Amino acid sequence: MGTRVQGAVHSDKTLSGVSGLLEDLRRLLEDKDSADIVFLLGRDESPVYAHRLLLAARCTAFQGIKRGEICRIPGATVAAGTGGAPATVRLPHYSESNFRIFLVYVYTGKLVLQDSGVFEMMGLAHELGLEELRVSCEEHVTSTLAVVNACTFLAAAFEMYERSAPHGGRSAKTFLDKCISFIAENALDCFKTNSFLSLSKDALVKVISSDYLAVEEEEVFRAALAWAKHKAGVTQPTAHWAEEEKARVCQHLSGVISHVRLLLIDSQVFAEEVEPTGAVPIELSLERYRLAALPKKYSEQSDDKRCQPRMSCTLFPGSQILNLASPNSFGDDKSSYQRILNEWYGNPKQQWRLVFRASAHNFSAQAFHRLCDGISPTYTIVAVSLRLKGK
């Protein structure tokens, strides 16, 4: 008779060789002599060697290909090897360091994700077809996104989006938008981080162009000024700048200041903090003072974005109709609807509380009256489909 073995013990014995197998696969990854494919990474075309058989077992970009094909990777330049030389795949929009981490995961399943490289890793997983790795990257971003790393994530996502945009880049675009939305809702805290000061000019413009920054316009200007001073290496207050320091700061603010809605800044702040920097064109300064003198005239120019206060997504929390990220909402820009509702109410910064959602209460009239009667003021918001159907 055989001896009954406990399931856990049996399982451990069947896996006893796994650690050795993983070590062998790691050594195989480092063996250039047996490699039959070489990836040339980045503009410097740094070579990284690999084995097509393992790539075909793990990555869909190497599966289901026609005879004579090597792989199907967006943006890659592929050449078959001749005379026993390995096949060549050029990936100019990926770095050598992150690609090596990617291959370690392909060969061994081991992964070390870093905030600065997670979006590039996500792009590799998407384009080479390794779904489990892509999901791990998404979970890493979603679970760790916070004030302290939001701008680090943004910088990485923006860099990845810039490199992958010519080849699609939808995955990077999705998380670029996610980072910007998070920073917008936590703007004041994110503006104080060192990683915010280290953003590229293009990434900074993405942030301060958002309609959903949850801060007053004065704080947007102060954040842009702090960023420019950091880039220019200027630490003194504006009043103590030398002409050369002012020139450096203004150079960095060029192309940035136009995205700050200067016409909305308080007159005293504008005179004491904005104008002394020398970064605002004289024409805009004159327009700002005309606005202060004739506010009603400018309030009629509702189509002028410079006169439109930014709208925080938290003004209507819980709304699936007005929420920018809701798949059930219509259109892309919900700021106009939020703005109109608050203009009707008379306070552009008014925040509201969701008390009733019809779909969550089986569209019950009784539930509507039970939850809403006696509460004032209220808005009842209904989404109406405007699609036309004809025979």
mmCIF file of C-alpha atoms in Angstrom:
data_model
loop_
_atom_site.group_PDB
_atom_site.id
_atom_site.type_symbol
_atom_site.label_atom_id
_atom_site.label_comp_id
_atom_site.label_asym_id
_atom_site.label_seq_id
_atom_site.Cartn_x
_atom_site.Cartn_y
_atom_site.Cartn_z
ATOM 1 C CA MET A 1 0.000 0.000 0.000
ATOM 2 C CA GLY A 2 1.176 3.452 -0.697
ATOM 3 C CA THR A 3 1.619 6.152 1.902
ATOM 4 C CA ARG A 4 -0.941 8.960 1.837
ATOM 5 C CA VAL A 5 0.801 12.285 1.466
ATOM 6 C CA GLN A 6 -0.769 15.551 2.637
ATOM 7 C CA GLY A 7 -1.703 17.873 -0.210
ATOM 8 C CA ALA A 8 0.550 20.684 0.969
ATOM 9 C CA VAL A 9 3.558 18.386 1.270
ATOM 10 C CA HIS A 10 2.863 16.870 -2.149
ATOM 11 C CA SER A 11 2.571 20.342 -3.616
ATOM 12 C CA ASP A 12 5.878 21.402 -2.099
ATOM 13 C CA LYS A 13 7.659 18.353 -3.499
ATOM 14 C CA THR A 14 6.314 18.933 -6.986
ATOM 15 C CA LEU A 15 7.629 22.488 -6.863
ATOM 16 C CA SER A 16 10.974 21.657 -5.305
ATOM 17 C CA GLY A 17 12.843 22.241 -8.554
ATOM 18 C CA VAL A 18 11.240 25.572 -9.404
ATOM 19 C CA SER A 19 13.860 27.744 -7.708
ATOM 20 C CA GLY A 20 16.628 25.954 -9.589
ATOM 21 C CA LEU A 21 14.686 26.271 -12.832
ATOM 22 C CA LEU A 22 14.307 30.012 -12.345
ATOM 23 C CA GLU A 23 18.037 30.373 -11.699
ATOM 24 C CA ASP A 24 18.781 28.432 -14.888
ATOM 25 C CA LEU A 25 16.426 30.641 -16.874
ATOM 26 C CA ARG A 26 18.063 33.739 -15.420
ATOM 27 C CA ARG A 27 21.472 32.446 -16.517
ATOM 28 C CA LEU A 28 20.043 31.651 -19.943
ATOM 29 C CA LEU A 29 18.910 35.258 -20.268
ATOM 30 C CA GLU A 30 22.517 36.366 -19.775
ATOM 31 C CA ASP A 31 23.882 33.889 -22.352
ATOM 32 C CA LYS A 32 24.518 35.865 -25.545
ATOM 33 C CA ASP A 33 26.020 32.866 -27.381
ATOM 34 C CA SER A 34 22.728 30.942 -27.456
ATOM 35 C CA ALA A 35 20.567 34.008 -28.159
ATOM 36 C CA ASP A 36 18.870 34.230 -31.555
ATOM 37 C CA ILE A 37 17.384 37.729 -31.302
ATOM 38 C CA VAL A 38 18.834 41.076 -30.268
ATOM 39 C CA PHE A 39 16.854 44.160 -29.296
ATOM 40 C CA LEU A 40 18.411 47.556 -29.952
ATOM 41 C CA LEU A 41 17.045 49.950 -27.333
ATOM 42 C CA GLY A 42 16.793 53.726 -27.356
ATOM 43 C CA ARG A 43 18.501 56.205 -29.624
ATOM 44 C CA ASP A 44 21.882 54.729 -28.716
ATOM 45 C CA GLU A 45 20.664 51.293 -29.867
ATOM 46 C CA SER A 46 21.986 49.497 -26.780
ATOM 47 C CA PRO A 47 21.890 45.737 -27.496
ATOM 48 C CA VAL A 48 19.952 43.294 -25.318
ATOM 49 C CA TYR A 49 19.951 39.607 -26.300
ATOM 50 C CA ALA A 50 17.113 37.106 -25.870
ATOM 51 C CA HIS A 51 15.655 33.813 -27.124
ATOM 52 C CA ARG A 52 12.723 33.735 -29.542
ATOM 53 C CA LEU A 53 11.382 30.447 -28.184
ATOM 54 C CA LEU A 54 10.843 31.891 -24.708
ATOM 55 C CA LEU A 55 9.421 35.113 -26.115
ATOM 56 C CA ALA A 56 6.980 33.122 -28.246
ATOM 57 C CA ALA A 57 5.873 31.164 -25.186
ATOM 58 C CA ARG A 58 5.153 34.319 -23.178
ATOM 59 C CA CYS A 59 4.408 37.246 -25.515
ATOM 60 C CA THR A 60 1.571 37.419 -28.040
ATOM 61 C CA ALA A 61 3.630 39.715 -30.297
ATOM 62 C CA PHE A 62 5.726 36.620 -31.117
ATOM 63 C CA GLN A 63 2.747 34.285 -31.544
ATOM 64 C CA GLY A 64 0.571 33.560 -34.588
ATOM 65 C CA ILE A 65 3.043 35.144 -36.978
ATOM 66 C CA LYS A 66 3.485 34.174 -40.618
ATOM 67 C CA ARG A 67 6.388 32.148 -41.905
ATOM 68 C CA GLY A 68 9.413 34.399 -42.213
ATOM 69 C CA GLU A 69 8.099 36.945 -39.704
ATOM 70 C CA ILE A 70 9.899 37.604 -36.446
ATOM 71 C CA CYS A 71 7.301 39.502 -34.425
ATOM 72 C CA ARG A 72 4.651 42.207 -34.619
ATOM 73 C CA ILE A 73 5.538 45.112 -32.329
ATOM 74 C CA PRO A 74 4.150 48.609 -33.042
ATOM 75 C CA GLY A 75 6.898 51.075 -33.904
ATOM 76 C CA ALA A 76 9.594 48.402 -34.136
ATOM 77 C CA THR A 77 11.981 47.903 -37.050
ATOM 78 C CA VAL A 78 12.588 44.180 -37.531
ATOM 79 C CA ALA A 79 15.280 42.489 -39.617
ATOM 80 C CA ALA A 80 15.939 38.769 -39.973
ATOM 81 C CA GLY A 81 19.421 37.556 -39.138
ATOM 82 C CA THR A 82 21.718 36.322 -41.895
ATOM 83 C CA GLY A 83 24.584 33.883 -41.765
ATOM 84 C CA GLY A 84 23.657 32.648 -38.303
ATOM 85 C CA ALA A 85 23.441 36.155 -36.844
ATOM 86 C CA PRO A 86 20.524 36.899 -34.495
ATOM 87 C CA ALA A 87 17.409 38.669 -35.745
ATOM 88 C CA THR A 88 17.347 42.381 -34.944
ATOM 89 C CA VAL A 89 14.469 44.366 -33.427
ATOM 90 C CA ARG A 90 14.903 48.117 -33.008
ATOM 91 C CA LEU A 91 12.818 49.729 -30.243
ATOM 92 C CA PRO A 92 13.905 53.392 -30.165
ATOM 93 C CA HIS A 93 11.158 54.485 -27.735
ATOM 94 C CA TYR A 94 12.158 52.123 -24.895
ATOM 95 C CA SER A 95 15.135 52.232 -22.532
ATOM 96 C CA GLU A 96 17.653 49.456 -22.050
ATOM 97 C CA SER A 97 17.248 49.354 -18.259
ATOM 98 C CA ASN A 98 13.488 48.885 -18.310
ATOM 99 C CA PHE A 99 13.642 46.372 -21.142
ATOM 100 C CA ARG A 100 16.061 44.227 -19.132
ATOM 101 C CA ILE A 101 13.602 44.271 -16.216
ATOM 102 C CA PHE A 102 10.884 43.275 -18.683
ATOM 103 C CA LEU A 103 12.926 40.301 -19.928
ATOM 104 C CA VAL A 104 13.637 39.147 -16.380
ATOM 105 C CA TYR A 105 9.871 38.966 -15.908
ATOM 106 C CA VAL A 106 9.443 37.109 -19.209
ATOM 107 C CA TYR A 107 12.058 34.513 -18.250
ATOM 108 C CA THR A 108 11.460 34.136 -14.499
ATOM 109 C CA GLY A 109 8.186 35.852 -13.558
ATOM 110 C CA LYS A 110 10.080 38.086 -11.123
ATOM 111 C CA LEU A 111 9.335 41.792 -11.189
ATOM 112 C CA VAL A 112 10.527 44.923 -9.407
ATOM 113 C CA LEU A 113 8.394 47.928 -10.352
ATOM 114 C CA GLN A 114 9.612 51.477 -9.820
ATOM 115 C CA ASP A 115 7.373 54.537 -9.981
ATOM 116 C CA SER A 116 9.566 56.203 -12.599
ATOM 117 C CA GLY A 117 9.488 53.199 -14.935
ATOM 118 C CA VAL A 118 6.041 51.719 -14.448
ATOM 119 C CA PHE A 119 4.474 53.391 -17.489
ATOM 120 C CA GLU A 120 7.270 52.308 -19.798
ATOM 121 C CA MET A 121 6.864 48.793 -18.421
ATOM 122 C CA MET A 122 3.139 49.048 -19.065
ATOM 123 C CA GLY A 123 3.862 50.078 -22.650
ATOM 124 C CA LEU A 124 6.198 47.131 -23.136
ATOM 125 C CA ALA A 125 3.635 44.734 -21.713
ATOM 126 C CA HIS A 126 0.950 46.154 -23.991
ATOM 127 C CA GLU A 127 2.975 46.232 -27.210
ATOM 128 C CA LEU A 128 4.749 42.900 -26.751
ATOM 129 C CA GLY A 129 1.578 41.257 -25.486
ATOM 130 C CA LEU A 130 2.068 40.203 -21.873
ATOM 131 C CA GLU A 131 -1.316 40.848 -20.298
ATOM 132 C CA GLU A 132 -0.510 39.714 -16.763
ATOM 133 C CA LEU A 133 2.356 42.222 -16.579
ATOM 134 C CA ARG A 134 0.178 45.030 -17.940
ATOM 135 C CA VAL A 135 -2.408 44.316 -15.242
ATOM 136 C CA SER A 136 0.309 44.317 -12.561
ATOM 137 C CA CYS A 137 1.488 47.740 -13.745
ATOM 138 C CA GLU A 138 -2.036 49.143 -13.685
ATOM 139 C CA GLU A 139 -2.612 47.774 -10.192
ATOM 140 C CA HIS A 140 0.674 49.301 -9.032
ATOM 141 C CA VAL A 141 -0.337 52.751 -10.261
ATOM 142 C CA THR A 142 -3.890 52.524 -8.945
ATOM 143 C CA SER A 143 -2.869 51.266 -5.511
ATOM 144 C CA THR A 144 0.083 53.592 -4.935
ATOM 145 C CA LEU A 145 -1.003 56.871 -6.576
ATOM 146 C CA ALA A 146 -0.690 59.544 -3.879
ATOM 147 C CA VAL A 147 0.318 63.164 -3.394
ATOM 148 C CA VAL A 148 3.968 62.228 -2.831
ATOM 149 C CA ASN A 149 4.346 60.391 -6.153
ATOM 150 C CA ALA A 150 1.602 61.824 -8.380
ATOM 151 C CA CYS A 151 3.959 64.175 -10.233
ATOM 152 C CA THR A 152 6.580 61.431 -10.553
ATOM 153 C CA PHE A 153 3.940 59.223 -12.146
ATOM 154 C CA LEU A 154 2.841 62.126 -14.339
ATOM 155 C CA ALA A 155 6.374 62.765 -15.596
ATOM 156 C CA ALA A 156 6.829 59.080 -16.431
ATOM 157 C CA ALA A 157 3.400 58.805 -18.069
ATOM 158 C CA PHE A 158 3.970 61.966 -20.098
ATOM 159 C CA GLU A 159 7.382 60.807 -21.300
ATOM 160 C CA MET A 160 5.940 57.426 -22.277
ATOM 161 C CA TYR A 161 2.996 59.051 -24.025
ATOM 162 C CA GLU A 162 5.311 61.346 -25.996
ATOM 163 C CA ARG A 163 7.367 58.388 -27.174
ATOM 164 C CA SER A 164 4.466 56.065 -27.917
ATOM 165 C CA ALA A 165 1.951 58.571 -29.346
ATOM 166 C CA PRO A 166 3.079 58.003 -32.965
ATOM 167 C CA HIS A 167 2.333 54.300 -32.461
ATOM 168 C CA GLY A 168 -0.975 54.601 -30.608
ATOM 169 C CA GLY A 169 -0.052 55.115 -26.962
ATOM 170 C CA ARG A 170 -3.605 54.611 -25.655
ATOM 171 C CA SER A 171 -2.470 52.921 -22.458
ATOM 172 C CA ALA A 172 -0.119 55.795 -21.586
ATOM 173 C CA LYS A 173 -2.807 58.364 -22.489
ATOM 174 C CA THR A 174 -5.291 56.737 -20.118
ATOM 175 C CA PHE A 175 -2.925 56.944 -17.174
ATOM 176 C CA LEU A 176 -1.696 60.386 -18.153
ATOM 177 C CA ASP A 177 -5.286 61.566 -17.787
ATOM 178 C CA LYS A 178 -5.610 59.671 -14.496
ATOM 179 C CA CYS A 179 -2.523 61.397 -13.071
ATOM 180 C CA ILE A 180 -3.689 64.834 -14.189
ATOM 181 C CA SER A 181 -7.129 64.249 -12.667
ATOM 182 C CA PHE A 182 -5.572 63.195 -9.350
ATOM 183 C CA ILE A 183 -3.229 66.196 -9.291
ATOM 184 C CA ALA A 184 -6.112 68.512 -10.185
ATOM 185 C CA GLU A 185 -8.161 67.301 -7.228
ATOM 186 C CA ASN A 186 -5.170 67.508 -4.870
ATOM 187 C CA ALA A 187 -3.522 70.490 -6.517
ATOM 188 C CA LEU A 188 -2.462 72.498 -3.485
ATOM 189 C CA ASP A 189 -0.657 69.542 -1.901
ATOM 190 C CA CYS A 190 0.852 68.299 -5.170
ATOM 191 C CA PHE A 191 2.173 71.784 -5.968
ATOM 192 C CA LYS A 192 4.296 71.614 -2.802
ATOM 193 C CA THR A 193 6.172 68.439 -3.784
ATOM 194 C CA ASN A 194 9.695 68.402 -5.186
ATOM 195 C CA SER A 195 8.547 66.223 -8.075
ATOM 196 C CA PHE A 196 6.181 69.006 -9.182
ATOM 197 C CA LEU A 197 9.129 71.404 -9.424
ATOM 198 C CA SER A 198 10.977 68.833 -11.538
ATOM 199 C CA LEU A 199 8.250 68.480 -14.182
ATOM 200 C CA SER A 200 9.122 69.308 -17.764
ATOM 201 C CA LYS A 201 7.562 72.450 -19.216
ATOM 202 C CA ASP A 202 5.190 70.427 -21.403
ATOM 203 C CA ALA A 203 4.048 68.312 -18.447
ATOM 204 C CA LEU A 204 3.533 71.439 -16.330
ATOM 205 C CA VAL A 205 1.408 73.001 -19.067
ATOM 206 C CA LYS A 206 -0.726 69.845 -19.125
ATOM 207 C CA VAL A 207 -1.420 70.286 -15.418
ATOM 208 C CA ILE A 208 -2.137 74.002 -15.285
ATOM 209 C CA SER A 209 -4.283 73.812 -18.430
ATOM 210 C CA SER A 210 -6.749 71.514 -16.671
ATOM 211 C CA ASP A 211 -10.254 72.912 -16.200
ATOM 212 C CA TYR A 212 -10.494 70.924 -12.964
ATOM 213 C CA LEU A 213 -7.723 72.328 -10.773
ATOM 214 C CA ALA A 214 -9.250 72.515 -7.303
ATOM 215 C CA VAL A 215 -7.484 75.763 -6.321
ATOM 216 C CA GLU A 216 -7.932 79.479 -6.820
ATOM 217 C CA GLU A 217 -6.130 81.024 -9.787
ATOM 218 C CA GLU A 218 -3.689 82.836 -7.494
ATOM 219 C CA GLU A 219 -2.352 79.451 -6.396
ATOM 220 C CA VAL A 220 -1.969 78.311 -9.995
ATOM 221 C CA PHE A 221 0.218 81.355 -10.678
ATOM 222 C CA ARG A 222 2.250 80.836 -7.497
ATOM 223 C CA ALA A 223 2.849 77.210 -8.441
ATOM 224 C CA ALA A 224 3.984 78.173 -11.946
ATOM 225 C CA LEU A 225 6.279 80.842 -10.498
ATOM 226 C CA ALA A 226 7.787 78.406 -7.978
ATOM 227 C CA TRP A 227 8.419 75.940 -10.817
ATOM 228 C CA ALA A 228 10.097 78.635 -12.957
ATOM 229 C CA LYS A 229 12.285 79.827 -10.062
ATOM 230 C CA HIS A 230 13.375 76.250 -9.401
ATOM 231 C CA LYS A 231 14.269 75.722 -13.054
ATOM 232 C CA ALA A 232 16.101 79.059 -13.156
ATOM 233 C CA GLY A 233 17.994 78.414 -9.919
ATOM 234 C CA VAL A 234 16.545 81.543 -8.303
ATOM 235 C CA THR A 235 15.752 81.452 -4.583
ATOM 236 C CA GLN A 236 15.228 85.123 -3.716
ATOM 237 C CA PRO A 237 11.784 86.789 -3.522
ATOM 238 C CA THR A 238 10.733 88.754 -6.601
ATOM 239 C CA ALA A 239 11.626 92.138 -5.071
ATOM 240 C CA HIS A 240 15.261 91.072 -4.662
ATOM 241 C CA TRP A 241 15.831 89.685 -8.151
ATOM 242 C CA ALA A 242 18.696 90.974 -10.223
ATOM 243 C CA GLU A 243 17.879 91.725 -13.852
ATOM 244 C CA GLU A 244 19.679 88.584 -14.946
ATOM 245 C CA GLU A 245 17.628 86.471 -12.508
ATOM 246 C CA LYS A 246 14.394 88.048 -13.714
ATOM 247 C CA ALA A 247 15.354 87.249 -17.300
ATOM 248 C CA ARG A 248 15.983 83.588 -16.432
ATOM 249 C CA VAL A 249 12.661 83.224 -14.611
ATOM 250 C CA CYS A 250 10.767 84.935 -17.435
ATOM 251 C CA GLN A 251 12.422 82.641 -19.944
ATOM 252 C CA HIS A 252 11.066 79.591 -18.119
ATOM 253 C CA LEU A 253 7.628 81.190 -17.712
ATOM 254 C CA SER A 254 7.458 81.849 -21.447
ATOM 255 C CA GLY A 255 4.891 79.449 -22.862
ATOM 256 C CA VAL A 256 3.589 78.748 -19.343
ATOM 257 C CA ILE A 257 2.122 82.044 -18.149
ATOM 258 C CA SER A 258 -0.452 82.043 -20.961
ATOM 259 C CA HIS A 259 -2.069 78.955 -19.413
ATOM 260 C CA VAL A 260 -2.654 80.745 -16.104
ATOM 261 C CA ARG A 261 -6.021 82.510 -16.152
ATOM 262 C CA LEU A 262 -4.571 85.841 -15.126
ATOM 263 C CA LEU A 263 -7.829 87.724 -15.689
ATOM 264 C CA LEU A 264 -9.332 85.851 -12.722
ATOM 265 C CA ILE A 265 -6.585 86.763 -10.254
ATOM 266 C CA ASP A 266 -7.445 89.224 -7.506
ATOM 267 C CA SER A 267 -6.374 92.791 -8.385
ATOM 268 C CA GLN A 268 -4.167 93.196 -5.314
ATOM 269 C CA VAL A 269 -2.426 89.871 -5.896
ATOM 270 C CA PHE A 270 -1.974 90.764 -9.555
ATOM 271 C CA ALA A 271 -0.353 94.098 -8.675
ATOM 272 C CA GLU A 272 1.827 92.778 -5.829
ATOM 273 C CA GLU A 273 2.844 89.322 -7.081
ATOM 274 C CA VAL A 274 2.197 88.912 -10.799
ATOM 275 C CA GLU A 275 3.256 92.176 -12.437
ATOM 276 C CA PRO A 276 6.606 92.513 -10.601
ATOM 277 C CA THR A 277 7.838 89.288 -12.241
ATOM 278 C CA GLY A 278 7.876 91.007 -15.627
ATOM 279 C CA ALA A 279 6.461 87.850 -17.211
ATOM 280 C CA VAL A 280 3.086 89.322 -18.188
ATOM 281 C CA PRO A 281 2.842 91.214 -21.504
ATOM 282 C CA ILE A 282 1.756 94.833 -21.075
ATOM 283 C CA GLU A 283 -1.310 94.214 -23.252
ATOM 284 C CA LEU A 284 -2.539 91.536 -20.863
ATOM 285 C CA SER A 285 -1.895 93.748 -17.836
ATOM 286 C CA LEU A 286 -4.016 96.502 -19.392
ATOM 287 C CA GLU A 287 -6.746 93.992 -20.140
ATOM 288 C CA ARG A 288 -6.642 92.824 -16.535
ATOM 289 C CA TYR A 289 -7.206 96.366 -15.264
ATOM 290 C CA ARG A 290 -10.032 96.915 -17.751
ATOM 291 C CA LEU A 291 -11.658 93.779 -16.366
ATOM 292 C CA ALA A 292 -11.389 95.149 -12.833
ATOM 293 C CA ALA A 293 -13.021 98.390 -13.974
ATOM 294 C CA LEU A 294 -15.776 96.776 -16.089
ATOM 295 C CA PRO A 295 -16.451 93.347 -14.566
ATOM 296 C CA LYS A 296 -19.984 93.081 -15.974
ATOM 297 C CA LYS A 297 -18.777 93.548 -19.530
ATOM 298 C CA TYR A 298 -16.268 90.728 -19.186
ATOM 299 C CA SER A 299 -18.710 88.445 -17.389
ATOM 300 C CA GLU A 300 -20.754 88.435 -20.577
ATOM 301 C CA GLN A 301 -17.826 86.886 -22.458
ATOM 302 C CA SER A 302 -18.589 83.397 -21.176
ATOM 303 C CA ASP A 303 -16.905 81.828 -24.202
ATOM 304 C CA ASP A 304 -13.544 83.337 -23.220
ATOM 305 C CA LYS A 305 -11.789 80.580 -21.288
ATOM 306 C CA ARG A 306 -9.574 83.112 -19.524
ATOM 307 C CA CYS A 307 -12.673 84.409 -17.734
ATOM 308 C CA GLN A 308 -14.009 80.984 -16.762
ATOM 309 C CA PRO A 309 -13.234 79.737 -13.236
ATOM 310 C CA ARG A 310 -11.829 76.239 -13.063
ATOM 311 C CA MET A 311 -14.272 73.550 -11.981
ATOM 312 C CA SER A 312 -13.395 70.894 -9.442
ATOM 313 C CA CYS A 313 -14.860 67.458 -10.111
ATOM 314 C CA THR A 314 -15.852 67.412 -6.446
ATOM 315 C CA LEU A 315 -18.459 70.144 -6.979
ATOM 316 C CA PHE A 316 -20.925 67.404 -7.919
ATOM 317 C CA PRO A 317 -19.465 64.287 -6.253
ATOM 318 C CA GLY A 318 -21.181 61.024 -7.099
ATOM 319 C CA SER A 319 -22.858 62.320 -10.252
ATOM 320 C CA GLN A 320 -22.536 59.885 -13.143
ATOM 321 C CA ILE A 321 -23.943 62.448 -15.579
ATOM 322 C CA LEU A 322 -21.594 65.292 -14.680
ATOM 323 C CA ASN A 323 -18.566 63.215 -13.746
ATOM 324 C CA LEU A 324 -15.787 63.570 -16.321
ATOM 325 C CA ALA A 325 -14.662 59.948 -15.988
ATOM 326 C CA SER A 326 -18.100 58.336 -16.067
ATOM 327 C CA PRO A 327 -18.700 55.909 -18.960
ATOM 328 C CA ASN A 328 -22.403 56.715 -18.774
ATOM 329 C CA SER A 329 -21.980 60.434 -19.290
ATOM 330 C CA PHE A 330 -22.339 62.072 -22.669
ATOM 331 C CA GLY A 331 -19.642 64.169 -24.321
ATOM 332 C CA ASP A 332 -16.127 64.737 -23.052
ATOM 333 C CA ASP A 333 -16.189 68.124 -21.331
ATOM 334 C CA LYS A 334 -18.512 68.330 -18.329
ATOM 335 C CA SER A 335 -17.167 71.623 -17.008
ATOM 336 C CA SER A 336 -19.678 73.596 -19.063
ATOM 337 C CA TYR A 337 -22.640 71.797 -17.464
ATOM 338 C CA GLN A 338 -21.246 72.247 -13.960
ATOM 339 C CA ARG A 339 -20.536 75.890 -14.697
ATOM 340 C CA ILE A 340 -24.072 76.535 -15.976
ATOM 341 C CA LEU A 341 -25.686 74.900 -12.938
ATOM 342 C CA ASN A 342 -23.591 76.917 -10.506
ATOM 343 C CA GLU A 343 -24.172 80.114 -12.483
ATOM 344 C CA TRP A 344 -27.907 79.523 -12.108
ATOM 345 C CA TYR A 345 -27.374 79.073 -8.388
ATOM 346 C CA GLY A 346 -25.202 82.193 -8.181
ATOM 347 C CA ASN A 347 -21.990 80.708 -6.769
ATOM 348 C CA PRO A 348 -19.397 79.314 -9.220
ATOM 349 C CA LYS A 349 -17.639 77.359 -6.443
ATOM 350 C CA GLN A 350 -20.749 75.843 -4.834
ATOM 351 C CA GLN A 351 -20.323 72.198 -3.811
ATOM 352 C CA TRP A 352 -23.289 69.816 -3.850
ATOM 353 C CA ARG A 353 -24.211 66.537 -2.168
ATOM 354 C CA LEU A 354 -25.838 63.593 -3.940
ATOM 355 C CA VAL A 355 -29.025 62.591 -2.098
ATOM 356 C CA PHE A 356 -30.790 60.413 -4.666
ATOM 357 C CA ARG A 357 -29.835 58.374 -7.734
ATOM 358 C CA ALA A 358 -32.800 56.887 -9.559
ATOM 359 C CA SER A 359 -30.955 53.816 -10.845
ATOM 360 C CA ALA A 360 -29.835 52.942 -7.306
ATOM 361 C CA HIS A 361 -33.433 53.082 -6.007
ATOM 362 C CA ASN A 362 -35.230 51.222 -8.814
ATOM 363 C CA PHE A 363 -36.524 54.542 -10.182
ATOM 364 C CA SER A 364 -38.932 54.720 -7.249
ATOM 365 C CA ALA A 365 -40.975 57.912 -6.840
ATOM 366 C CA GLN A 366 -41.556 56.985 -3.208
ATOM 367 C CA ALA A 367 -37.803 56.783 -2.568
ATOM 368 C CA PHE A 368 -37.324 60.099 -4.354
ATOM 369 C CA HIS A 369 -39.755 61.919 -2.061
ATOM 370 C CA ARG A 370 -38.501 60.132 1.039
ATOM 371 C CA LEU A 371 -34.910 61.221 0.406
ATOM 372 C CA CYS A 372 -35.405 64.614 -1.243
ATOM 373 C CA ASP A 373 -38.452 66.220 0.366
ATOM 374 C CA GLY A 374 -37.478 68.988 2.754
ATOM 375 C CA ILE A 375 -33.991 69.446 1.280
ATOM 376 C CA SER A 376 -33.316 72.795 -0.351
ATOM 377 C CA PRO A 377 -31.875 73.929 -2.662
ATOM 378 C CA THR A 378 -31.741 70.902 -4.960
ATOM 379 C CA TYR A 379 -31.090 70.123 -8.615
ATOM 380 C CA THR A 380 -32.713 67.213 -10.415
ATOM 381 C CA ILE A 381 -30.375 66.203 -13.241
ATOM 382 C CA VAL A 382 -31.594 63.930 -16.027
ATOM 383 C CA ALA A 383 -29.564 62.588 -18.960
ATOM 384 C CA VAL A 384 -31.588 62.466 -22.164
ATOM 385 C CA SER A 385 -30.485 60.524 -25.220
ATOM 386 C CA LEU A 386 -30.608 62.700 -28.317
ATOM 387 C CA ARG A 387 -29.951 59.925 -30.803
ATOM 388 C CA LEU A 388 -32.332 59.961 -33.755
ATOM 389 C CA LYS A 389 -33.605 56.728 -35.198
ATOM 390 C CA GLY A 390 -35.220 56.489 -38.609
ATOM 391 C CA LYS A 391 -36.602 53.808 -40.816
#
